[in-house]
Amino acid sequence: MRNSIMKNKILLIVYSIFLMGLHANAQRCIDEKATLQTQNLFKNLYALQGKKIMFGHQDALAYGVGWKYEEGRSDIQSLVKDNPAIYGWDVGLIEWDSSRNLDGVPFTKMKQYIRQAYDAGAVVTISWHLRNPYTGNNAWDTTHGSMASVLPGAAKHELYKTWLNRLAAFLNDLKDEKGTRIPILFRPYHELTGNWFWWCQNNGSADEFKTLWKFTVDYLKNEKQLHHLLYVYNTAEFNNEAHFLERYPGDDYVDVLSMDKYQFAEKPMRQPFIQFMRRQLDIITRLAAQKKKIAALAETGLEAIPDKHWWTKTLWPILQGYALSYVLVWRNEGYMLSLKKMHYYAPYPGQASAKDFKKFYKNKTMLFQKKMRALNIYQ
Ligand code: BMA
């Protein structure tokens, strides 16, 4: 009798050690206190890579070409009777306590759309075109010294903290009806290898950028106790692996490796663009595999999609074969008065590439919202 109790005890200990080992090897997000749903999201997205690619669209539920704020509508929903698997939103102007973001989307509506996505089993990613704390102008003001001005001890650091407090309050309010925080792929300081935002590479040293990133993550995680965020590192185009990693703050500060890059109709044309993108994704997916991170093409597109076969003849040849978690196309503003041109990246019924998008929709690798529920990505 005693012997068998002993045996059971030993078995239990051996089994526990085995489980601990499994746990140690399991893929984890950087926040050790991440909520269960956030940890699960990371693990599930990580495991899905190489099998499925989620299709994403910025501001999809808020407006599209020729409409605004119609319940249940999105431009791709009108076309394929399905919605994106991942929704992008931007919280630019939250730092000013504005009631609408920089493109006019009311933050109260944004919260509803985010909850709607979560309830449908889809994923949410948030970027932040925050204004320049140094000058008070918008994100595109690249006045020299802006990046340095927000670092600890510098002139605009306290102001920057008040902006982070407002951001944190918004993020903290993203909950489902039971009060569960909705996990967010947070993508601050995007396109950092560009030269058009105050946080881009032309406007500060690599060390300054890393300090800014680390301060921001630590502040949200430790000071504001937000534990429902996955952090997305995002460059614009880059020359090589060393360039991609030049401002990388370290494996303890990043969950997702990604880039943004658009096609411009004139140049480069289809083949050069595909080849260029594949060279970039070679690097990102290789690094993500080495570092056990998630990889993504966080923004891409061809404005107003004049190419009738863009989805199957350009986007798919770019994505094919890569272990990528998602690809997201930018917002469908429609006609932009200020620029006197159409500004949209997803098709709608009657649009030049609409038929081709329907074909792309049927691609077995691409994931849209309807299939997300069954994947239980948060469990
Ligand atoms: C840009 C354009 C702008 C917009 C900004 C933030 O690429 O779409 O019109 O204000 O993104 O969404």
PDB file of C-alpha atoms and ligand atoms in Angstrom, residues 58-59 90 102-103 129 140 262 299 330-331 336 343 345, ligand 1:
ATOM      1  CA  GLN A  58      -7.684  49.491 -41.650  1.00  0.00           C
ATOM      2  CA  ASP A  59     -10.880  51.230 -40.394  1.00  0.00           C
ATOM      3  CA  ASP A  90      -5.239  54.236 -35.367  1.00  0.00           C
ATOM      4  CA  LEU A 102      -6.839  62.004 -36.810  1.00  0.00           C
ATOM      5  CA  ASP A 103      -9.072  60.698 -39.605  1.00  0.00           C
ATOM      6  CA  HIS A 129       0.124  58.556 -35.452  1.00  0.00           C
ATOM      7  CA  TRP A 140       4.859  64.176 -39.973  1.00  0.00           C
ATOM      8  CA  TYR A 262       3.191  50.123 -50.703  1.00  0.00           C
ATOM      9  CA  GLU A 299       0.621  47.547 -44.172  1.00  0.00           C
ATOM     10  CA  TRP A 330      -4.858  50.574 -45.500  1.00  0.00           C
ATOM     11  CA  ARG A 331      -8.063  52.547 -45.157  1.00  0.00           C
ATOM     12  CA  MET A 336      -9.819  62.905 -50.756  1.00  0.00           C
ATOM     13  CA  HIS A 343      -7.528  57.080 -51.444  1.00  0.00           C
ATOM     14  CA  TYR A 345      -6.840  50.044 -50.685  1.00  0.00           C
TER      15      TYR A 345
HETATM   16  C1  BMA B   1      -2.039  57.836 -44.147  1.00  0.00           C
HETATM   17  C2  BMA B   1      -3.198  58.405 -44.953  1.00  0.00           C
HETATM   18  C3  BMA B   1      -3.660  59.605 -44.182  1.00  0.00           C
HETATM   19  C4  BMA B   1      -4.043  59.243 -42.748  1.00  0.00           C
HETATM   20  C5  BMA B   1      -2.932  58.442 -42.062  1.00  0.00           C
HETATM   21  C6  BMA B   1      -3.353  57.896 -40.723  1.00  0.00           C
HETATM   22  O1  BMA B   1      -1.373  56.871 -44.817  1.00  0.00           O
HETATM   23  O2  BMA B   1      -4.235  57.465 -45.069  1.00  0.00           O
HETATM   24  O3  BMA B   1      -4.766  60.166 -44.830  1.00  0.00           O
HETATM   25  O4  BMA B   1      -4.328  60.362 -41.986  1.00  0.00           O
HETATM   26  O5  BMA B   1      -2.522  57.384 -42.889  1.00  0.00           O
HETATM   27  O6  BMA B   1      -4.431  57.014 -40.829  1.00  0.00           O
END
